[in-house]
XYZ file of C-alpha atoms in Angstrom:
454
model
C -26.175 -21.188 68.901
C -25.741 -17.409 68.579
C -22.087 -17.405 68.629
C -21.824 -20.373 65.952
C -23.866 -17.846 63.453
C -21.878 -15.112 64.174
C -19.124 -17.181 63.467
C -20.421 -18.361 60.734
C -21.605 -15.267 59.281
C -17.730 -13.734 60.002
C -15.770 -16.727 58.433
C -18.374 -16.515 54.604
C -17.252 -12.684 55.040
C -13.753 -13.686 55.481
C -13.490 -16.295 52.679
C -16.404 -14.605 50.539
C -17.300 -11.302 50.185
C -13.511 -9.812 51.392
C -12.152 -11.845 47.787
C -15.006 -10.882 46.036
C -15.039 -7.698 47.109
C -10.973 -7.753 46.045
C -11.836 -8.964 43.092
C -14.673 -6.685 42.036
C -12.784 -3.513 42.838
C -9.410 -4.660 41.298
C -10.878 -5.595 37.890
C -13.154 -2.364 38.122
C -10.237 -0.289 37.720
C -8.455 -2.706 35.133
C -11.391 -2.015 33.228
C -11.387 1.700 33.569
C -7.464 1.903 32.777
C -8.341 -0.362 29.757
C -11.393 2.560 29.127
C -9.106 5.191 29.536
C -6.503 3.519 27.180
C -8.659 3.179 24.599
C -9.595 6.973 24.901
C -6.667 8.026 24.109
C -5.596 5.626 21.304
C -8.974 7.640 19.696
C -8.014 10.854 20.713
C -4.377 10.520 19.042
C -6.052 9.127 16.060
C -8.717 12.117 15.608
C -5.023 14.766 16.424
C -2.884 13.079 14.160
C -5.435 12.066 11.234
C -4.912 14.459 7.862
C -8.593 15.502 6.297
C -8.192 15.326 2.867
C -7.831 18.743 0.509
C -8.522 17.898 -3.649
C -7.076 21.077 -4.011
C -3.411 19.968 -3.240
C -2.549 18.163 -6.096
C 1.574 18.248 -7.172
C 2.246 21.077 -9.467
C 3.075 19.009 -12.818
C -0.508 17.808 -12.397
C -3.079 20.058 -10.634
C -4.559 21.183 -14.202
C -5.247 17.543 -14.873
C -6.980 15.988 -12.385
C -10.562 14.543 -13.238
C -13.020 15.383 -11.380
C -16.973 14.992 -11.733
C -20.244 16.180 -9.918
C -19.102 13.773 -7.251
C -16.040 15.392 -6.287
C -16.578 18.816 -6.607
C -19.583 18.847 -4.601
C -18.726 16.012 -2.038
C -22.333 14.404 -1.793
C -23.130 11.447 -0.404
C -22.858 8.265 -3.008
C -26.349 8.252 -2.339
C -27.240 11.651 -3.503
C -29.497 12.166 -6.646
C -27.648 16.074 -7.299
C -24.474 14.250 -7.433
C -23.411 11.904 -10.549
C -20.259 10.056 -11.101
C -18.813 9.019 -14.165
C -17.639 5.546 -14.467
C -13.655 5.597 -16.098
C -13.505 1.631 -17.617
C -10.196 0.477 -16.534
C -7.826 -1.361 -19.611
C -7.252 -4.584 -17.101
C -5.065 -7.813 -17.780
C -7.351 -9.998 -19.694
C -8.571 -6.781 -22.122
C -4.848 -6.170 -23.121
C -5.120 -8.950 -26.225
C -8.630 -9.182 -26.391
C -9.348 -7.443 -29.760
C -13.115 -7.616 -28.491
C -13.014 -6.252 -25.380
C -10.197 -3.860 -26.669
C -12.923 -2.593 -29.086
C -15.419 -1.841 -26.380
C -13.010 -0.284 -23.697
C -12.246 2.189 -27.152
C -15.649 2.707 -27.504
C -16.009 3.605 -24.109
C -13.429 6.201 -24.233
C -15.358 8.027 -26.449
C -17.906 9.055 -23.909
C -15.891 11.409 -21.942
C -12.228 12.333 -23.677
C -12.672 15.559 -25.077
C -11.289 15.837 -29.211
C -8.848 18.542 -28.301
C -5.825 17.156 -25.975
C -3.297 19.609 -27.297
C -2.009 20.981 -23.684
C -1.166 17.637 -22.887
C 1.126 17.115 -25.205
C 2.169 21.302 -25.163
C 2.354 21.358 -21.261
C 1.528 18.432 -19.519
C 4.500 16.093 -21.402
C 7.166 18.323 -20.889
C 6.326 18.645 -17.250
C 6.661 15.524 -16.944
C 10.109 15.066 -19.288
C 11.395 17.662 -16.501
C 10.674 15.507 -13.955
C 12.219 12.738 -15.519
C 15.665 15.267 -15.141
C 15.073 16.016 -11.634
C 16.939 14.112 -8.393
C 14.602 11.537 -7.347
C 14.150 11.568 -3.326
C 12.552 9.314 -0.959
C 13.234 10.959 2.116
C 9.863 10.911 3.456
C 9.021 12.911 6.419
C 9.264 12.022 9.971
C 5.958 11.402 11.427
C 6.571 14.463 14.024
C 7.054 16.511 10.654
C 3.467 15.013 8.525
C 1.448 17.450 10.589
C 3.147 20.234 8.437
C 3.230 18.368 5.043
C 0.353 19.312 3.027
C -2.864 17.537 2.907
C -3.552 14.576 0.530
C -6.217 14.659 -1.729
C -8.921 11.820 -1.335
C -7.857 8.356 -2.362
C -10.826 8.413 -4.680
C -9.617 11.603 -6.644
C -6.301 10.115 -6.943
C -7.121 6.870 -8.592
C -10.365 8.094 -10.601
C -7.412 11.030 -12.173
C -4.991 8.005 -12.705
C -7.434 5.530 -14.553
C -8.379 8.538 -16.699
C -4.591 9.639 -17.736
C -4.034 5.876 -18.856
C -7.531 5.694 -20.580
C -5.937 9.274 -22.551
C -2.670 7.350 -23.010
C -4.531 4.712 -24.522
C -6.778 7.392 -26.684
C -3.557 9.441 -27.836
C -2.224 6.043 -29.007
C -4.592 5.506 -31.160
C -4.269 9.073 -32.713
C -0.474 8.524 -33.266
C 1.040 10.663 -30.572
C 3.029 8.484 -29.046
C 5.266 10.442 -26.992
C 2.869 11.928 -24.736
C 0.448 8.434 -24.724
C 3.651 7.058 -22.944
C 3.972 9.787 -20.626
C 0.932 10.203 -19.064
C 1.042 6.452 -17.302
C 4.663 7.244 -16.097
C 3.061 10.699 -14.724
C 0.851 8.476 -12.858
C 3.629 6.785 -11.345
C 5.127 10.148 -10.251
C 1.665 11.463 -8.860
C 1.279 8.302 -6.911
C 4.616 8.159 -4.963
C 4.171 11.995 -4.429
C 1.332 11.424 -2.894
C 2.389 8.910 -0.821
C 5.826 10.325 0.381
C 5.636 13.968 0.836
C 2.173 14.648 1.999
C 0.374 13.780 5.153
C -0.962 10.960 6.991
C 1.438 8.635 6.872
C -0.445 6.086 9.193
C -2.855 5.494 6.246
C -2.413 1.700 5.555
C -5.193 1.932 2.695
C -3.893 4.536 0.479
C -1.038 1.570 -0.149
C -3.247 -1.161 -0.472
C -5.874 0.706 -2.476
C -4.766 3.298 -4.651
C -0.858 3.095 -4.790
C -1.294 -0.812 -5.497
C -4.185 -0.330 -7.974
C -3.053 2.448 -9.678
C 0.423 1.277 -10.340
C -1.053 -1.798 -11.831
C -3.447 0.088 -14.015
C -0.466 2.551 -15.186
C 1.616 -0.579 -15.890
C -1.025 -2.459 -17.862
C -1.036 1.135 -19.977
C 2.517 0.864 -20.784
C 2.627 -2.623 -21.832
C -0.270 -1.871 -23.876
C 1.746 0.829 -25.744
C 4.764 -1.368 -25.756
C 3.350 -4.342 -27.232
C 3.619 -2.378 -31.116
C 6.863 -0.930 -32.178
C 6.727 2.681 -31.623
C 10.027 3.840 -34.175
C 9.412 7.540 -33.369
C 9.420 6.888 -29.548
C 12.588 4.577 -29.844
C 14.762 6.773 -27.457
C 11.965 8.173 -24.905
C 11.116 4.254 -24.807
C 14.221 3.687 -23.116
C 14.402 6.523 -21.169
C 11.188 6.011 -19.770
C 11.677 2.065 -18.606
C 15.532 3.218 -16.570
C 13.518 5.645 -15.413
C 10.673 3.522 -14.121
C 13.799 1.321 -12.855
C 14.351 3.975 -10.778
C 11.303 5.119 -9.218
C 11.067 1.381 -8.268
C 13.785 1.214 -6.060
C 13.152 4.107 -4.076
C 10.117 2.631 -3.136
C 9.669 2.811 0.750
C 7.716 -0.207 1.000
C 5.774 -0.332 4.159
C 8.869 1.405 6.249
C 6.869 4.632 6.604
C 3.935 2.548 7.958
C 5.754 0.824 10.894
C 7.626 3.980 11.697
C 3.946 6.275 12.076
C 3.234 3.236 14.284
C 6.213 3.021 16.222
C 6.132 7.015 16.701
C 2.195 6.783 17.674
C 2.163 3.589 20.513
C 5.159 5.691 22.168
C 2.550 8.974 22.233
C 0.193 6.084 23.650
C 2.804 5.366 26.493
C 3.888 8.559 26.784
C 0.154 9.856 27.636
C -0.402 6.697 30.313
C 2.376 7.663 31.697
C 0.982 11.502 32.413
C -1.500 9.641 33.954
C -0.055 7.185 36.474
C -1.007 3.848 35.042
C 2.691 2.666 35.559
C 4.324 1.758 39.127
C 7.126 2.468 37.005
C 8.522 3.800 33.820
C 6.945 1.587 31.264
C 9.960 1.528 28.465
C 12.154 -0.177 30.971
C 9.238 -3.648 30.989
C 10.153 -6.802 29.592
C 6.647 -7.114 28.422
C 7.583 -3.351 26.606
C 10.853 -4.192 25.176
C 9.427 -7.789 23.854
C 6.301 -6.335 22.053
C 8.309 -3.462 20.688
C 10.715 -5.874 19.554
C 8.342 -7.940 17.276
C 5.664 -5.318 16.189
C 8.595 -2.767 15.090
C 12.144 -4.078 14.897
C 11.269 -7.219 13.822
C 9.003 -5.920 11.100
C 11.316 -3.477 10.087
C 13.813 -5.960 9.260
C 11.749 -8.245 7.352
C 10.906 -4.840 5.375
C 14.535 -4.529 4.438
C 15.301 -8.193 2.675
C 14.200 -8.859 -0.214
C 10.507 -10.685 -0.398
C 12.323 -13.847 -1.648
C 14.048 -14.072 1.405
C 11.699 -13.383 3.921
C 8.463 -14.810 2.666
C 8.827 -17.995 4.396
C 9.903 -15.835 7.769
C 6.715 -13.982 7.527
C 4.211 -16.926 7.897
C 6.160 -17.575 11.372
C 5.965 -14.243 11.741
C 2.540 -13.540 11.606
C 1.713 -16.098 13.795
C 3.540 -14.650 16.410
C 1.969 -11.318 16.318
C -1.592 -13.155 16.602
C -0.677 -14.388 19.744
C -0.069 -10.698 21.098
C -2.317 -9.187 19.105
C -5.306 -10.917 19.571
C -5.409 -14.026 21.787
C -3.735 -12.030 24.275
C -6.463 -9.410 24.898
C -9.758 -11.906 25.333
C -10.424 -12.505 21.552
C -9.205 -15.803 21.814
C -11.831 -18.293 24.162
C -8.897 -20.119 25.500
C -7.576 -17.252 27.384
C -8.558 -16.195 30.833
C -8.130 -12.799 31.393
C -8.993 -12.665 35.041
C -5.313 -13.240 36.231
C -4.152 -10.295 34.286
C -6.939 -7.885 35.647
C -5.909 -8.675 39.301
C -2.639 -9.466 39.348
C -0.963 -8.086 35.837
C -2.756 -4.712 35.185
C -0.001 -2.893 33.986
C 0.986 -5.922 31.778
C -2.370 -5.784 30.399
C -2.377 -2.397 29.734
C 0.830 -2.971 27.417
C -0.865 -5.554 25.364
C -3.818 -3.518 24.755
C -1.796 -0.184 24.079
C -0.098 -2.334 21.401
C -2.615 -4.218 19.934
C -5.551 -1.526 20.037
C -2.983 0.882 18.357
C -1.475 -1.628 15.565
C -2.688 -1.662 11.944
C -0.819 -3.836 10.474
C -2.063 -7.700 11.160
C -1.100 -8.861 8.086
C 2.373 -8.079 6.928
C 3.139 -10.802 4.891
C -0.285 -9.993 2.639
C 0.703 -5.903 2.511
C 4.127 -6.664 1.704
C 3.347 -9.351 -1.179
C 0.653 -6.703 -2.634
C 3.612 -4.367 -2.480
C 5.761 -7.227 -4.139
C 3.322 -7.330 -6.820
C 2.525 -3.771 -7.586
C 6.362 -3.135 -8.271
C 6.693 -6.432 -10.260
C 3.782 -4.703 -12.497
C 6.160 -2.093 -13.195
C 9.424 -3.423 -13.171
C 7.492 -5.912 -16.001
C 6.480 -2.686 -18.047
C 9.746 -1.232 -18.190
C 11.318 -4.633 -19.549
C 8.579 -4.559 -22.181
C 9.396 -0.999 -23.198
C 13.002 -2.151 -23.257
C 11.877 -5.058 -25.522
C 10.193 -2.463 -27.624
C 13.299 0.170 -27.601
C 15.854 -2.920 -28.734
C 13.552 -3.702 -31.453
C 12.947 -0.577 -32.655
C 16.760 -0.058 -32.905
C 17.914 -3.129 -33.977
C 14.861 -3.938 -36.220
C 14.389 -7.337 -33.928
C 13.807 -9.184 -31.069
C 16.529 -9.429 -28.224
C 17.416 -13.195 -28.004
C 17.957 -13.061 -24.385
C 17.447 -10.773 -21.328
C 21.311 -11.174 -20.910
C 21.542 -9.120 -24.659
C 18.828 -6.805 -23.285
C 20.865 -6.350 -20.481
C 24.026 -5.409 -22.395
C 22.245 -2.707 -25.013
C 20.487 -0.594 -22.320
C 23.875 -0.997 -19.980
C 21.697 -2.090 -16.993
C 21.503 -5.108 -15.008
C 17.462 -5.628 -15.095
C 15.080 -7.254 -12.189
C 14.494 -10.764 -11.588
C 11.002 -12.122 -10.513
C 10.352 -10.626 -6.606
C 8.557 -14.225 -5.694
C 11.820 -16.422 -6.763
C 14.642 -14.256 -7.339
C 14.430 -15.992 -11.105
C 15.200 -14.482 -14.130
C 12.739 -13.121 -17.017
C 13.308 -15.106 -20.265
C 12.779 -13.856 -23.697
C 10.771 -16.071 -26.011
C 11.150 -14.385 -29.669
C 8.994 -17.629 -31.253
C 6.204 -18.529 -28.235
C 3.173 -17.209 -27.614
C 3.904 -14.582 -25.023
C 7.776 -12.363 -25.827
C 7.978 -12.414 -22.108
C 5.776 -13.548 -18.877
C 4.988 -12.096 -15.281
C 2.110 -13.783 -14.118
C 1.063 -17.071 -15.286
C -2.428 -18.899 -15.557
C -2.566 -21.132 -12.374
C -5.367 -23.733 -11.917
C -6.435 -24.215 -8.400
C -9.374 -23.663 -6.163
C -8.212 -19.953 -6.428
C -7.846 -19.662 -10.601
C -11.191 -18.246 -11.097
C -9.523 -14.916 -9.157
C -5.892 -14.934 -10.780
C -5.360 -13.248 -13.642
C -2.162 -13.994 -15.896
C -0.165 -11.166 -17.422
C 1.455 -11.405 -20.777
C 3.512 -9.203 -22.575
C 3.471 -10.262 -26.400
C 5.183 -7.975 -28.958
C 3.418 -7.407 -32.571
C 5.943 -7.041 -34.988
């Protein structure tokens, strides 16, 4: 009777507690490579992140940024010593609005000062030299953003860019049109300035929230100016929009994103390797070479068509990183992980280095608000175009194929369809970039016009 317990006792240790025990210790240390993964995705973000500096503003506008209580003393939003002043933006459905243009004048008045002479004595020629200059978009490598200098908050940057097109809108209104058209296409410079040549280029947010934002808001200034002839500005019209042309398509889209994040998940690798998590070296892993393949090669050459061509390839596309991304590392209730922390560890370790590491879940929506932002301009410099022509010619282009031929420039089509703008010199709106949709969605889209006043 003994022996059968003994027995008994030896075979529930046998098929029991020896493949629990397995079990227990094996996903233990899966979860403390996972741990120690995760550590040092944080500690490469803390090394690598930029803090911000207000004082490092481009030269042609360092004596022109706006700042309040807010940003001088950096207090807390919720600070009583510190008060912000609230810049009204000139948005889509103000532009023809006689009311609501009325009030964002009134507005104005609250905090432009009566003398703007050294913008139009320093400011506008700074920016007419800029104009003359080689444009570059030979953005650092991510090895070299630790020595670029550091950006100023994203706050201070778009706050100083809704005030120089609220001034553009001002000095408008006081007849100086010159500078008024130069201050939103100093905004433009400012913006990809900031973006290109200073640090942290793994900052997804500054794209989406001030580059995209801004642009739009610089855009919407221009068109505003454009929509009246300006006879005195005929020839710095012109200038301006080929000059806008150009900034456009130098744009680095979100190239300088994926590269940051291809340079950062190798540091991630690089590090686990220091530290033995791989049997053996990690780059030569089919798991590796397929995740590297989608999250970086394959989104770099989506990032080089153009959006009409690869919008449908970037709904299959962004499925595909979901399954990596997320499903893949327990997010997802239909996946067992328990296979992977006993048997795949290193596999597992792969996905998470990846996944933990990648910002950008949702090409296809960063890329279209990138779409859109340079539409907004590419749409501004066609309306100053429009303006130039008439100004010239003493009326209306009949067709974007005559535009075309006077400024000796083949001009954008739509991004979304690859169409072509059309000209209407009798309808309602001259020309058209966004129009009203009604859908479940309408309430949030917001149609932009450009209509000329003769």
């Amino acid at each position: 009777m003994e022996n059968n317990k003994n027995t008994f006792i030896t075979i529930f240790i046998i098929i029991i507690l020896i493949p629990l025990s397995f079990i227990l210790i094996k996903t233990s240390h899966t979860e403390a490579c996972l741990k120690e993964c995760d550590d040092i995705i944080e500690r490469l973000r803390r090394e690598n992140r930029d803090t911000s500096d207000n004082n490092n503003f481009p030269d042609f506008a360092k004596d022109y940024v706006f700042a309040d209580d807010f940003d001088l003393n950096k207090s807390s939003y919720y600070s009583s010593s510190s008060k912000t002043i609230i810049i009204p933006e000139l948005k889509e459905d103000t532009l023809y609005d006689s009311k609501k243009l009325e009030e964002y004048s009134q507005k104005l008045t609250e905090f432009i000062p009566k003398d703007l002479s050294d913008y139009k004595n320093k400011f506008a020629p700074s920016i007419i030299k800029k104009m003359k200059e080689e444009k570059r978009n030979d953005y650092p490598s991510p090895e070299e953003t630790m020595n670029t200098p550091k950006r100023p908050t994203n706050r201070l940057i778009g706050r100083t860019v809704d005030y120089w097109c609220a001034l553009s809108f001002e000095l408008a209104k006081r007849g100086d049109y010159n500078t008024s058209l130069l201050l939103p296409l100093g905004a433009f410079y400012l913006i990809r300035e900031e973006e290109l040549f200073y640090g942290d280029c793994s900052d997804f947010s500054y794209k989406k929230i001030v580059t995209s934002n801004s642009n739009k808001n610089a855009s919407i200034a221009i068109i505003s100016w454009a929509s009246r002839p300006r006879y005195e500005s005929k020839e710095l019209s012109k200038k301006v929009a080929l000059d806008i042309l150009a900034i456009v398509k130098l744009d680095c889209n979100l190239t300088r994103y994926i590269d940051y994040y291809k340079y950062f998940v190798n540091q991630v690798f690089a590090r686990l390797n220091e530290k033995n998590m791989f049997s053996k070296n990690v780059y030569d892993s089919s798991l590796y070479k397929k995740l590297f393949d989608l999250l970086i090669n394959k989104a770099l050459d989506l990032e080089s068509k153009p959006f009409y061509e690869a919008d449908k390839e970037y709904g299959v596309y962004n499925y595909e990183i979901k399954d990596y991304t997320y499903d893949r590392i327990g997010y997802d209730s239909s996946y067992n992980p328990l296979p992977d922390f006993l048997f795949n560890r290193e596999n597992l370790l792969i996905q998470n280095a990846f996944s933990v590491s990648y910002k950008g879940q949702d090409l296809h929506k960063e890329r279209e608000n990138v779409e859109e932002y340079l539409g907004y301009m590419e749409f501004a410099a066609i309306a100053l175009l429009i303006n130039s022509y008439y100004c010239y010619n003493n009326k209306l282009p009949e067709t974007i194929e005559k535009l075309e031929e006077w400024c000796n420039t083949k001009l954008p089509t739509k991004r979304k369809d690859n169409s072509p703008y059309v000209i209407d010199t009798e309808g309602e709106h001259t020309l058209t970039f966004k129009e009203n949709k009604y859908s479940y969605y309408s309430y949030y889209y917001k149609p932009l016009y450009f209509n000329f006043a003769k």
